Tab-separated table of C-alpha atoms in Angstrom:
chain	number	residue	atom	x	y	z
A	1	SER	CA	7.800	19.958	17.908
A	2	TYR	CA	6.238	21.314	14.696
A	3	ILE	CA	4.044	23.681	16.717
A	4	SER	CA	7.002	24.918	18.797
A	5	PHE	CA	9.025	25.748	15.709
A	6	ASP	CA	6.011	27.326	14.045
A	7	ILE	CA	5.549	29.622	17.066
A	8	LEU	CA	9.238	30.563	16.992
A	9	ARG	CA	9.083	31.200	13.241
A	10	ARG	CA	6.043	33.439	13.637
A	11	ILE	CA	7.634	35.422	16.477
A	12	LEU	CA	10.868	35.909	14.540
A	13	SER	CA	9.119	36.912	11.324
A	14	ASP	CA	6.016	38.753	12.600
A	15	TYR	CA	7.325	40.412	15.774
A	16	PHE	CA	10.997	40.957	14.996
A	17	GLY	CA	10.582	41.304	11.220
A	18	TYR	CA	13.214	38.733	10.252
A	19	ASP	CA	13.024	37.091	6.833
A	20	ILE	CA	12.804	33.411	7.782
A	21	LEU	CA	13.511	30.442	5.541
A	22	TYR	CA	12.207	27.416	7.416
A	23	VAL	CA	13.577	24.074	6.247
A	24	MET	CA	12.348	20.823	7.705
A	25	ASN	CA	12.863	17.136	7.163
A	26	ILE	CA	9.601	15.291	7.674
A	27	THR	CA	10.251	11.936	6.058
A	28	ASP	CA	12.961	9.510	6.976
A	29	ILE	CA	13.500	6.915	4.304
A	30	ASP	CA	13.492	3.780	6.352
A	31	ASP	CA	12.857	0.129	5.669
A	32	LYS	CA	9.066	0.363	6.056
A	33	ILE	CA	8.746	3.229	3.578
A	34	ILE	CA	11.060	1.510	1.106
A	35	LYS	CA	9.128	-1.754	1.435
A	36	ARG	CA	5.719	-0.070	0.985
A	37	ALA	CA	6.971	1.879	-2.051
A	38	ARG	CA	8.291	-1.340	-3.618
A	39	GLN	CA	5.020	-3.130	-2.893
A	40	ASN	CA	2.915	-0.320	-4.365
A	41	HIS	CA	5.081	-0.281	-7.494
A	42	LEU	CA	4.947	-4.057	-7.954
A	43	TYR	CA	1.175	-4.147	-7.406
A	44	GLU	CA	0.593	-1.341	-9.927
A	45	LYS	CA	2.867	-3.104	-12.404
A	46	TYR	CA	0.992	-6.389	-11.847
A	47	ILE	CA	-2.348	-4.678	-12.545
A	48	GLU	CA	-0.972	-2.937	-15.656
A	49	GLU	CA	0.337	-6.224	-17.066
A	50	ASN	CA	-3.286	-7.371	-17.293
A	51	LYS	CA	-2.520	-10.979	-16.439
A	52	SER	CA	-4.634	-13.786	-17.833
A	53	LEU	CA	-7.463	-15.124	-15.710
A	54	ASP	CA	-5.621	-18.396	-15.071
A	55	ALA	CA	-2.462	-16.546	-14.020
A	56	VAL	CA	-4.417	-14.328	-11.612
A	57	LEU	CA	-6.163	-17.333	-10.065
A	58	ASP	CA	-2.895	-19.264	-9.734
A	59	ASP	CA	-1.171	-16.266	-8.180
A	60	ALA	CA	-4.110	-15.696	-5.819
A	61	LYS	CA	-3.917	-19.297	-4.629
A	62	ASN	CA	-0.161	-18.971	-4.064
A	63	VAL	CA	-0.766	-15.727	-2.180
A	64	MET	CA	-3.435	-17.378	-0.023
A	65	SER	CA	-1.137	-20.270	0.782
A	66	ALA	CA	1.660	-17.931	1.890
A	67	PHE	CA	-0.777	-15.670	3.723
A	68	GLU	CA	-2.350	-18.602	5.593
A	69	GLU	CA	1.108	-19.336	6.998
A	70	THR	CA	1.444	-15.702	8.088
A	71	VAL	CA	-1.943	-15.856	9.822
A	72	ARG	CA	-1.081	-19.163	11.465
A	73	THR	CA	2.201	-17.889	12.921
A	74	THR	CA	0.891	-14.505	14.103
A	75	THR	CA	0.773	-14.340	17.900
A	76	ASP	CA	-0.770	-10.888	18.477
A	77	ALA	CA	-4.505	-11.550	18.944
A	78	ASP	CA	-5.744	-8.275	17.411
A	79	LYS	CA	-3.428	-8.577	14.424
A	80	LYS	CA	-4.473	-12.205	13.945
A	81	ILE	CA	-8.152	-11.194	13.843
A	82	MET	CA	-7.395	-8.499	11.259
A	83	LEU	CA	-5.366	-10.925	9.114
A	84	GLU	CA	-8.068	-13.615	9.356
A	85	LYS	CA	-10.673	-11.125	8.095
A	86	MET	CA	-8.380	-10.173	5.226
A	87	LEU	CA	-7.785	-13.834	4.369
A	88	GLY	CA	-11.538	-14.491	4.474
A	89	LYS	CA	-12.170	-11.667	1.991
A	90	VAL	CA	-9.505	-13.007	-0.366
A	91	LYS	CA	-10.890	-16.565	-0.160
A	92	ASN	CA	-14.392	-15.259	-0.796
A	93	ALA	CA	-13.182	-13.256	-3.805
A	94	VAL	CA	-11.407	-16.332	-5.240
A	95	GLU	CA	-14.556	-18.439	-4.777
A	96	ASN	CA	-16.718	-15.775	-6.446
A	97	LEU	CA	-14.316	-15.549	-9.375
A	98	GLU	CA	-14.328	-19.335	-9.794
A	99	LYS	CA	-18.160	-19.316	-9.731
A	100	ALA	CA	-18.199	-16.569	-12.366
A	101	VAL	CA	-15.844	-18.615	-14.552
A	102	LYS	CA	-18.177	-21.616	-14.295
A	103	GLY	CA	-21.126	-19.352	-15.182
A	104	GLY	CA	-19.314	-18.100	-18.281
A	105	ASN	CA	-20.503	-14.472	-18.081
A	106	THR	CA	-17.486	-12.438	-19.251
A	107	GLY	CA	-18.741	-9.232	-17.609
A	108	GLU	CA	-19.142	-10.986	-14.268
A	109	ILE	CA	-15.730	-12.641	-14.652
A	110	ALA	CA	-14.052	-9.275	-15.252
A	111	GLU	CA	-15.885	-7.732	-12.277
A	112	GLN	CA	-14.938	-10.595	-9.947
A	113	GLN	CA	-11.318	-10.549	-11.155
A	114	LYS	CA	-11.138	-6.820	-10.392
A	115	ARG	CA	-12.702	-7.438	-6.964
A	116	LEU	CA	-10.165	-10.179	-6.227
A	117	LEU	CA	-7.267	-7.880	-7.082
A	118	VAL	CA	-8.661	-5.198	-4.762
A	119	GLU	CA	-9.353	-7.589	-1.869
A	120	ALA	CA	-5.952	-9.268	-2.229
A	121	LYS	CA	-3.951	-6.038	-2.579
A	122	ASP	CA	-2.019	-6.239	0.698
A	123	PRO	CA	-1.164	-9.953	0.684
A	124	LEU	CA	-0.555	-9.874	-3.088
A	125	SER	CA	1.758	-6.871	-2.717
A	126	ASP	CA	3.690	-8.637	0.030
A	127	TRP	CA	3.945	-11.803	-2.084
A	128	LEU	CA	5.098	-9.827	-5.131
A	129	ASP	CA	7.686	-8.057	-2.973
A	130	LYS	CA	9.093	-11.388	-1.826
A	131	GLN	CA	9.224	-12.603	-5.436
A	132	TYR	CA	10.475	-9.499	-7.245
A	133	GLY	CA	11.380	-6.879	-4.629
A	134	ALA	CA	15.119	-7.132	-5.257
A	135	SER	CA	14.589	-5.997	-8.858
A	136	VAL	CA	13.078	-2.642	-7.807
A	137	THR	CA	15.939	-0.150	-7.529
A	138	GLU	CA	14.775	3.078	-9.191
A	139	ASN	CA	14.892	5.967	-6.688
A	140	ALA	CA	11.865	7.686	-8.229
A	141	ILE	CA	9.695	4.802	-6.993
A	142	PHE	CA	10.746	5.441	-3.405
A	143	ASN	CA	10.519	9.228	-3.705
A	144	LYS	CA	6.962	9.013	-5.053
A	145	LEU	CA	5.568	7.565	-1.817
A	146	SER	CA	7.516	9.950	0.411
A	147	GLN	CA	6.458	12.976	-1.612
A	148	TYR	CA	2.813	11.896	-1.523
A	149	TRP	CA	2.780	11.775	2.288
A	150	GLU	CA	4.811	14.964	2.601
A	151	ASN	CA	2.204	16.744	0.462
A	152	GLU	CA	-0.595	15.306	2.611
A	153	TYR	CA	1.217	16.546	5.708
A	154	HIS	CA	1.558	20.047	4.257
A	155	LYS	CA	-2.139	20.092	3.324
A	156	ASP	CA	-3.001	19.210	6.925
A	157	MET	CA	-0.701	21.926	8.252
A	158	ASP	CA	-2.228	24.480	5.862
A	159	ALA	CA	-5.691	23.468	7.045
A	160	LEU	CA	-4.573	24.116	10.628
A	161	ASN	CA	-3.142	27.502	9.537
């Protein structure tokens, strides 16, 4: 439909000489966008709070426990495989962080903690949303995600001319 309207706009402006103001709505704010915006905000806030090592490990174990239940109850085979891989990466990151703690190398601990937070981003974001999602009400948080993808869309359309 974008291409059809673009053709019409070009005909009206280029051939007939009309001054066209083209307005389009490309993002519907629906539950998935709102949820992802909340999750992104809560994850960023969690990272900024710079939690203690013990708090991060405790949270990661709680996340894994909740995520294991999600994996267990998933019936779609392809989705289950994807979730199992994600869970494996999180478990591996937790184990590596615990090994680093036992080794006592602060540089390695910081690196493994950062790796854990990256590997656990999706399940951690979902867990944070379940814990604190109701407290996120600022419209700017939701607009930020929509505007990002709208800008990406416009860049793609510009690249296509």
